[in-house]
Coordinates of N, CA, C and O in Angstrom, one line a residue:
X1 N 12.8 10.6 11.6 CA 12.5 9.8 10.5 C 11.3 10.4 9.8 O 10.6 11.1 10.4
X2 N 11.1 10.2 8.9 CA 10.1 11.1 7.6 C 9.2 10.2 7.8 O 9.6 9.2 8.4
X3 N 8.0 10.4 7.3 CA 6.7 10.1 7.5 C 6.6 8.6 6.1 O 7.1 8.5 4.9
X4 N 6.0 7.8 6.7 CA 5.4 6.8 5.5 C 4.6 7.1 4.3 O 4.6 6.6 3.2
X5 N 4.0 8.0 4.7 CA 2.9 8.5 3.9 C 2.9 10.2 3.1 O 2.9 11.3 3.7
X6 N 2.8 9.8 2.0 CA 2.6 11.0 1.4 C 1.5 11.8 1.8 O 0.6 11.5 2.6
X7 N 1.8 13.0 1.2 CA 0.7 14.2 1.5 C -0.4 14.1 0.4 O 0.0 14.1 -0.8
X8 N -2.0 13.9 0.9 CA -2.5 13.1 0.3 C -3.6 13.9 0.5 O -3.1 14.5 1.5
X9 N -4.9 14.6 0.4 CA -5.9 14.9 0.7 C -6.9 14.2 0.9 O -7.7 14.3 1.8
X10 N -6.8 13.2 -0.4 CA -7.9 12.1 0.1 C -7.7 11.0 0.9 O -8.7 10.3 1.1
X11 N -6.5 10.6 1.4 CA -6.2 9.9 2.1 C -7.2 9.8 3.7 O -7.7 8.7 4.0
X12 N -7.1 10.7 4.2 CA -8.0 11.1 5.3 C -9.3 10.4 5.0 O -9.9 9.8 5.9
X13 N -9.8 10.4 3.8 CA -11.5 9.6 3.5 C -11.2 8.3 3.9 O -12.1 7.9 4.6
X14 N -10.2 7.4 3.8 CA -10.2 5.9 4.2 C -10.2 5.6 6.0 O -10.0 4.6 6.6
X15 N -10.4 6.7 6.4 CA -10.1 6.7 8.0 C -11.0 7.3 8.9 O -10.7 7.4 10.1
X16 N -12.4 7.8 8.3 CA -13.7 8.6 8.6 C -14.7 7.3 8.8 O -14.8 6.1 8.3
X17 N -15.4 8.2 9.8 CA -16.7 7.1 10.1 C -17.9 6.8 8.6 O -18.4 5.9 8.0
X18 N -17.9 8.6 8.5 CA -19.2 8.6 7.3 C -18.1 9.0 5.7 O -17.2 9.9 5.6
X19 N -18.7 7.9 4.5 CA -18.0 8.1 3.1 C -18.9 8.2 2.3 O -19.8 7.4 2.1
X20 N -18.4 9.6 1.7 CA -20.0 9.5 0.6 C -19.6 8.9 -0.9 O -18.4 9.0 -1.0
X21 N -20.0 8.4 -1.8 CA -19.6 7.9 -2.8 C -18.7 8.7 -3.5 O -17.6 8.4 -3.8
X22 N -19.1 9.6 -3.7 CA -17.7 10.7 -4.5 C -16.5 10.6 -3.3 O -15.4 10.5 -3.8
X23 N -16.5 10.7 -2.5 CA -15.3 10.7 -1.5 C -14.6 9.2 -1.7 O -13.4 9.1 -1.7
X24 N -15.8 7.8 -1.7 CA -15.0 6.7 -2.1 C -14.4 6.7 -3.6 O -13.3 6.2 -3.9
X25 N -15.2 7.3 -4.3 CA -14.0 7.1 -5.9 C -13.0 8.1 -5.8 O -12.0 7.3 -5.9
X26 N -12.5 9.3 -5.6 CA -11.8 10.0 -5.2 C -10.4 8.8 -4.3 O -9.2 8.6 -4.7
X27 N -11.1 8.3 -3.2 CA -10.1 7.7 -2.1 C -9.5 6.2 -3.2 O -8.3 5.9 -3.4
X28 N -10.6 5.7 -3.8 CA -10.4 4.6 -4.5 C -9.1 5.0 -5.7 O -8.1 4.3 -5.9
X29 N -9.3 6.1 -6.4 CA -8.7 7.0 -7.1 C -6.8 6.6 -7.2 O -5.9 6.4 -8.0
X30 N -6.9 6.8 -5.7 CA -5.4 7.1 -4.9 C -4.8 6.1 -4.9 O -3.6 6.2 -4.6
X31 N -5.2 4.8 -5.0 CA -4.9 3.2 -5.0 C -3.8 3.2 -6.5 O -2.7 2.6 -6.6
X32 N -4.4 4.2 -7.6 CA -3.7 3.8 -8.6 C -2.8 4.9 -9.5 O -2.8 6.1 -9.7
X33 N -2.2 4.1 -10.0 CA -1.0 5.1 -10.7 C -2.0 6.6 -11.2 O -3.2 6.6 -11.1
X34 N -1.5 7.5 -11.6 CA -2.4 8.6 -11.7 C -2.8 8.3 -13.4 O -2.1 7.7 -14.3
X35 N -4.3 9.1 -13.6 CA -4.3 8.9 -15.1 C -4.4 7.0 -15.4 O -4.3 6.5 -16.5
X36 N -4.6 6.1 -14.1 CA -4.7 4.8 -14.6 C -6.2 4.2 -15.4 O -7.2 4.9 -15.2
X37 N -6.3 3.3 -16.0 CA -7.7 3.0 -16.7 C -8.5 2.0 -15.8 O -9.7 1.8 -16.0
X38 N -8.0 1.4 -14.9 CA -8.8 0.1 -14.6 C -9.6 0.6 -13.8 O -9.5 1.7 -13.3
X39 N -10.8 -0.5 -13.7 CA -12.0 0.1 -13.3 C -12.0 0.0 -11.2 O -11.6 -0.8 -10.4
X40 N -12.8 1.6 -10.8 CA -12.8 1.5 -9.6 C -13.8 1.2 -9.5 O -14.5 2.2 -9.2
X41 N -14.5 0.1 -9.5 CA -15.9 0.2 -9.0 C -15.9 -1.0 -8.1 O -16.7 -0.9 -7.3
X42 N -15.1 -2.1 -8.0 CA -15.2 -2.7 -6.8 C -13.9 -2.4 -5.8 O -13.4 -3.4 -5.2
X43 N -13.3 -1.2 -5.6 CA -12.4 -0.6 -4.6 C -13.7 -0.3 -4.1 O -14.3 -0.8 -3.1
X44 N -14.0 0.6 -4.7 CA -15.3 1.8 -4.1 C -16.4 1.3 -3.4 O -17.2 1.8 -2.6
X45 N -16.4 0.2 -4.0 CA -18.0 -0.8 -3.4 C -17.2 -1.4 -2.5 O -17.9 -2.3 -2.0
X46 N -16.3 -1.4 -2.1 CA -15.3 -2.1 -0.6 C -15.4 -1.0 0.2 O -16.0 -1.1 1.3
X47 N -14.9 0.1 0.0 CA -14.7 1.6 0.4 C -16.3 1.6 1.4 O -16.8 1.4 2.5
X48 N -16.6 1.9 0.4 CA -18.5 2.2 1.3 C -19.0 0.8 1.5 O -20.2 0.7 1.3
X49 N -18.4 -0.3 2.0 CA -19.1 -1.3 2.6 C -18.3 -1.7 3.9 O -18.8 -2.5 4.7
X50 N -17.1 -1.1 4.2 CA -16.6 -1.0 5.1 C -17.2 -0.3 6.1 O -17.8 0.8 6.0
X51 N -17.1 -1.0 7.2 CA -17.8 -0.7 9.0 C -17.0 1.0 8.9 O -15.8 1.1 8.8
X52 N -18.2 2.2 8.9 CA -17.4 3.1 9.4 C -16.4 3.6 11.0 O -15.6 4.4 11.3
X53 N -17.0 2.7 11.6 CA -16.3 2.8 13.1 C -14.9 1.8 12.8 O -13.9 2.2 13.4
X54 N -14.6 1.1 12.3 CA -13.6 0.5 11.6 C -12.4 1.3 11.2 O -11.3 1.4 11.7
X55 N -13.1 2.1 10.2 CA -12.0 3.2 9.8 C -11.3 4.3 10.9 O -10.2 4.7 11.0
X56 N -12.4 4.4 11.4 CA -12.3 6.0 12.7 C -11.2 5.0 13.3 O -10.1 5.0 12.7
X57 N -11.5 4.0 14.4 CA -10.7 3.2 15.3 C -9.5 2.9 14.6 O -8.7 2.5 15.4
X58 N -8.8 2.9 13.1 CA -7.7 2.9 12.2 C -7.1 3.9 13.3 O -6.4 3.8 14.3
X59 N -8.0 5.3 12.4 CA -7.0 6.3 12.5 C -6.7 7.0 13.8 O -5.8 7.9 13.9
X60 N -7.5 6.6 14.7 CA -7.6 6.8 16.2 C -6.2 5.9 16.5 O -5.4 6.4 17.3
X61 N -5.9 4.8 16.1 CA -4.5 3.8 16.1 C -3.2 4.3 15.8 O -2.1 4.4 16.5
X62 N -3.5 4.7 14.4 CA -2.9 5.9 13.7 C -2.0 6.9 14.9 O -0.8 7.1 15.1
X63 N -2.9 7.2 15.2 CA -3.0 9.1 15.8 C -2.3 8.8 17.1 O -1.7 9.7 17.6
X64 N -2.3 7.7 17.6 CA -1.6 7.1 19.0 C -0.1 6.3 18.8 O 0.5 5.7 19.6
X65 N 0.2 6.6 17.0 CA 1.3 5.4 17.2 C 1.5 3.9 17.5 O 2.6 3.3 17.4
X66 N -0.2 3.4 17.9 CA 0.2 2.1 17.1 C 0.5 1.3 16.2 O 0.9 0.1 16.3
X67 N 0.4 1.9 15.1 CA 1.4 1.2 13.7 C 2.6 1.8 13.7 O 3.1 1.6 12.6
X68 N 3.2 2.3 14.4 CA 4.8 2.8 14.3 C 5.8 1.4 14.4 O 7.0 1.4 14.0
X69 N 4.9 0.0 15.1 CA 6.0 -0.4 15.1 C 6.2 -1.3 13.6 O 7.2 -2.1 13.5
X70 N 5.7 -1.3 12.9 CA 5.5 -2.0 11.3 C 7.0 -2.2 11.0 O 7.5 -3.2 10.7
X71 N 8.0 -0.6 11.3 CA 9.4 -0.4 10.7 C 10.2 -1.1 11.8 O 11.4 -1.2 11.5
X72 N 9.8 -1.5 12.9 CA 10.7 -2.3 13.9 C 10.5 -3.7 13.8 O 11.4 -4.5 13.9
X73 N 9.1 -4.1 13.4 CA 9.0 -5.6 13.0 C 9.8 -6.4 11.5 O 10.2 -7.6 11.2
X74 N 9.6 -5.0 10.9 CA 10.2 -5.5 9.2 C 11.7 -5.2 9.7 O 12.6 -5.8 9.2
X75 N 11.9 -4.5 10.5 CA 13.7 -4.6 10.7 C 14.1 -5.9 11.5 O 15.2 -6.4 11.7
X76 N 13.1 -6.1 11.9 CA 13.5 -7.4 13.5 C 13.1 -9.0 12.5 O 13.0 -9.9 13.3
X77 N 12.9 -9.4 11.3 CA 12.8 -10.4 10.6 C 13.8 -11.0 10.4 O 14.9 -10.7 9.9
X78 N 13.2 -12.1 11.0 CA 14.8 -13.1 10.2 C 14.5 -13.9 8.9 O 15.4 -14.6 8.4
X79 N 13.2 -14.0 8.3 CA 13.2 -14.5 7.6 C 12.8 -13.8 6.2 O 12.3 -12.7 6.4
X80 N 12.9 -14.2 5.1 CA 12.8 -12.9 3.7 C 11.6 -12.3 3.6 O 10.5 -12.9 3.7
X81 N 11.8 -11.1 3.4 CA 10.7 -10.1 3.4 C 10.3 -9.2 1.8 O 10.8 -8.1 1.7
X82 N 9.7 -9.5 1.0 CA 9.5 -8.8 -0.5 C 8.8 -7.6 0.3 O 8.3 -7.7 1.4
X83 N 9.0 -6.9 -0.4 CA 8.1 -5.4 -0.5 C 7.9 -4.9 -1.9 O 8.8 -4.1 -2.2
X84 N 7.2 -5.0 -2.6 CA 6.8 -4.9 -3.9 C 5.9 -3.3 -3.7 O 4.9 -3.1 -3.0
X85 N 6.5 -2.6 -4.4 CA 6.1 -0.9 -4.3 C 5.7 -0.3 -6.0 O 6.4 -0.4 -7.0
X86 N 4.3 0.2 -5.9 CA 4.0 0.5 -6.8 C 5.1 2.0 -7.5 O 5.3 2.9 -6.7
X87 N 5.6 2.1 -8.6 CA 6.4 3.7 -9.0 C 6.0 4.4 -8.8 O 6.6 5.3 -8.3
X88 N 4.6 4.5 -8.9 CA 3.3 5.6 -9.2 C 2.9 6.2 -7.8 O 2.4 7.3 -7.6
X89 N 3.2 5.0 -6.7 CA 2.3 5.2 -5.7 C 1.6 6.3 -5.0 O 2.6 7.0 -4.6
X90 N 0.6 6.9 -4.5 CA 0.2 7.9 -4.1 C -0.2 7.9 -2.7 O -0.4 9.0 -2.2
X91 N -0.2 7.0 -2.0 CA -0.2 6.8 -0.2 C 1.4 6.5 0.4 O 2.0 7.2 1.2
X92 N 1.6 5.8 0.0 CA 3.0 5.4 0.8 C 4.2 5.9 0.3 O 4.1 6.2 -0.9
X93 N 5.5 6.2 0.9 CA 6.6 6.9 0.3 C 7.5 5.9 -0.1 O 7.8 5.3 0.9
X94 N 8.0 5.5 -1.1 CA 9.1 5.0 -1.4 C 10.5 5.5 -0.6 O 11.3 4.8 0.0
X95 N 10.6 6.8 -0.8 CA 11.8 6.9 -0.1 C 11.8 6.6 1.4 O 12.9 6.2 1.9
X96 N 11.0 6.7 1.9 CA 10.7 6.1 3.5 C 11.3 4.8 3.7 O 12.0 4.3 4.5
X97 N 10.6 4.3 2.7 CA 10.4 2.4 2.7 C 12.1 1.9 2.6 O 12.8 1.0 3.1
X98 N 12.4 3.1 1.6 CA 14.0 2.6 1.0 C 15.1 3.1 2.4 O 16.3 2.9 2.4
X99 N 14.6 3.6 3.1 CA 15.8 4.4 4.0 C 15.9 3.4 5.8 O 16.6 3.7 6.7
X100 N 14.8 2.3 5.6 CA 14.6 1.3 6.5 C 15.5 0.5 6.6 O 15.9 0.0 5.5
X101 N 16.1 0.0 7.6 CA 16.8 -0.9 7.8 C 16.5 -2.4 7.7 O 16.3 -2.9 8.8
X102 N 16.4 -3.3 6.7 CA 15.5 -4.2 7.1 C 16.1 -5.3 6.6 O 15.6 -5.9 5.7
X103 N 17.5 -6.1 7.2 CA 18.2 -6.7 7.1 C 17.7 -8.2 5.9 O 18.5 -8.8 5.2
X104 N 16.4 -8.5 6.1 CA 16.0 -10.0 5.4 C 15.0 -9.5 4.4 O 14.0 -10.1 4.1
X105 N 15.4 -8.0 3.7 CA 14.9 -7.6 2.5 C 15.1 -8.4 1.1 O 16.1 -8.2 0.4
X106 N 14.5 -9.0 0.9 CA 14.3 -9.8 -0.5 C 15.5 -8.5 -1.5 O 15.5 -7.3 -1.3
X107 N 16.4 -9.5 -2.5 CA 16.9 -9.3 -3.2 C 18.1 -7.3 -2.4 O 18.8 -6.6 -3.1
X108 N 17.8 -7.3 -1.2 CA 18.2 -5.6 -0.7 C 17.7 -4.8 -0.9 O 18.3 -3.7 -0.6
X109 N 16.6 -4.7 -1.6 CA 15.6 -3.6 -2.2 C 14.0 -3.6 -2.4 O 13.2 -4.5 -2.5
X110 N 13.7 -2.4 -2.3 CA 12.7 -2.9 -2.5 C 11.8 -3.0 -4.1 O 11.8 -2.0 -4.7
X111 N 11.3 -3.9 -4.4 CA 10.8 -4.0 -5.9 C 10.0 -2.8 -6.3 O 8.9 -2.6 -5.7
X112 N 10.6 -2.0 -7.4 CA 9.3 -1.5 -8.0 C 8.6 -1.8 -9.4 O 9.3 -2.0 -10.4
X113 N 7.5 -1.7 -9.3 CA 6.4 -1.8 -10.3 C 6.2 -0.8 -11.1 O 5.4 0.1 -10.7
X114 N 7.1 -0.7 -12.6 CA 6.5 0.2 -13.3 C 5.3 0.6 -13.1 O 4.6 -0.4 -12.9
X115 N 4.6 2.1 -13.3 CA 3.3 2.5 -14.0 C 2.3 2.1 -13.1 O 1.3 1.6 -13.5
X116 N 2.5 2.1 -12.2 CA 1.4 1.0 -11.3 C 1.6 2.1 -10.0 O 2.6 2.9 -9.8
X117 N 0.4 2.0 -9.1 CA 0.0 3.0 -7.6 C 0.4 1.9 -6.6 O 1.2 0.9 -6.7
X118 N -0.5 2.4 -5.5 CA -0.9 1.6 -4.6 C -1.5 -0.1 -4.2 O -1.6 -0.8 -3.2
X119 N -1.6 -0.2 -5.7 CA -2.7 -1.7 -6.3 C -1.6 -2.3 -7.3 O -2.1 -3.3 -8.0
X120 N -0.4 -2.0 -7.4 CA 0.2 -3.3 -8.5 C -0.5 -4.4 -8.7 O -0.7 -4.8 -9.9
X121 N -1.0 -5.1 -7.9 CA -1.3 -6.2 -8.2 C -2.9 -6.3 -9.0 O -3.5 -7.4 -9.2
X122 N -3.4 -4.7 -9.2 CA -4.4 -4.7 -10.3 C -4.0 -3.8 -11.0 O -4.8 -3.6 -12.0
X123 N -3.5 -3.4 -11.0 CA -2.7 -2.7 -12.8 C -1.8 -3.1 -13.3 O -2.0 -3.2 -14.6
X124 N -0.6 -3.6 -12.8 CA 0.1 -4.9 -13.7 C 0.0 -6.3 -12.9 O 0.9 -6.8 -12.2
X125 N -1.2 -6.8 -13.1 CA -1.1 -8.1 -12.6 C -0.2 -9.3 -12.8 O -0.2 -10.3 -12.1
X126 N 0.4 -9.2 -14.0 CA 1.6 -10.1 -14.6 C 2.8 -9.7 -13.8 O 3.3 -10.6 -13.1
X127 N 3.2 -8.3 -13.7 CA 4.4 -8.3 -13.3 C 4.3 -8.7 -11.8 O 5.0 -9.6 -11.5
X128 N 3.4 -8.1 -10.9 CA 3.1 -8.3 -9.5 C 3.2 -10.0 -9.7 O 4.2 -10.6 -9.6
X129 N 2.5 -10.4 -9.8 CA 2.4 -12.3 -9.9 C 4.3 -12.7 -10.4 O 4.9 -13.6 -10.0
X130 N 4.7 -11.7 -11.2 CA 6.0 -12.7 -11.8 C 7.0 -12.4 -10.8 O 7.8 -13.3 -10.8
X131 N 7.1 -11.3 -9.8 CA 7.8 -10.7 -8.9 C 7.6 -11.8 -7.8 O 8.6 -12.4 -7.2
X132 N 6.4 -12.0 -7.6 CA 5.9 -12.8 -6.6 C 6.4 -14.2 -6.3 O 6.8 -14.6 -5.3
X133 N 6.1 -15.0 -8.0 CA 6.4 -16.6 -8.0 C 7.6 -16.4 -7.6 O 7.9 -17.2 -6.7
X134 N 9.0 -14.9 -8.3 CA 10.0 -15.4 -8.3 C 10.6 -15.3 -6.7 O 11.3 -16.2 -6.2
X135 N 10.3 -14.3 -5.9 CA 10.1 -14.4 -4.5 C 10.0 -16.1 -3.9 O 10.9 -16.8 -3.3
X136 N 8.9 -16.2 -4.2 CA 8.7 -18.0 -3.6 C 9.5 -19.2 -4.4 O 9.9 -20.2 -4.0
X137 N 9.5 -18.8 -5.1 CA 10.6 -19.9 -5.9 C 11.9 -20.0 -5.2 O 12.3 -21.0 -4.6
X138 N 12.6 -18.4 -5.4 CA 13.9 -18.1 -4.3 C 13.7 -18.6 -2.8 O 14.8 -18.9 -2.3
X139 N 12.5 -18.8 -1.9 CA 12.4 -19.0 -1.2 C 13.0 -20.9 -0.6 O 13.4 -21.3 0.4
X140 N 12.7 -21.5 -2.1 CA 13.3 -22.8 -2.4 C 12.2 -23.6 -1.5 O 12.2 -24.8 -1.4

């Protein structure tokens, strides 16, 4: 099975003990479609306020395969599941997401967000919210 995650260089900065500020706008950077305008300055002020032993113990999780089971839990749902995926995104792979088995996938697919990264829901906040209501509405 292919990897979740893109090949990323800054990616590794969200999962270190010590982040120096150029390393958090860089990492903050990757949240959004590339070339996006909105402002990073409260990603990055999350970034460097985060417990660095936090991060390490992620990727120490990581590195052992306890998040592997994410793709066995979203397959094992019986009840509807959205997955709302940025187009742009620069951490996670769409084609990964799309090649899952995940029987109680909202509409059989997974939603994407024009023009939008990692953060849809702060670069197009209308469409993320309109995807959303209609998700819960369908839910009845």
């Amino acid at each position: 099975m292919a990897s979740a995650f893109l090949p990323n260089p800054v990616m590794s900065v969200g999962f270190t003990a010590e982040v120096s500020p150029d390393d958090a706008r860089a990492y903050a950077a990757s949240f959004t479609a590339p070339g996006s305008t909105i402002s990073l300055d409260s990603s990055i002020a999350d970034i460097l306020r985060t417990d660095g032993a936090a991060r390490a113990c992620l990727m120490a999780s990581i590195g052992e395969g306890r998040a592997a089971d994410q793709a066995a839990i979203a397959g094992s749902l019986t009840q509807p599941l959205a997955i709302l995926h940025g187009e742009q995104e620069q951490l996670v792979s769409l084609p990964f997401i799309q090649q899952l088995t995940i029987p109680s996938l909202w509409r059989g697919s997974v939603q994407v967000i024009p023009g939008t990264g990692h953060a849809p829901h702060l670069e197009d906040q209308a469409a993320f919210e309109g995807l959303l209501t209609e998700f819960i509405a369908e839910l009845g």
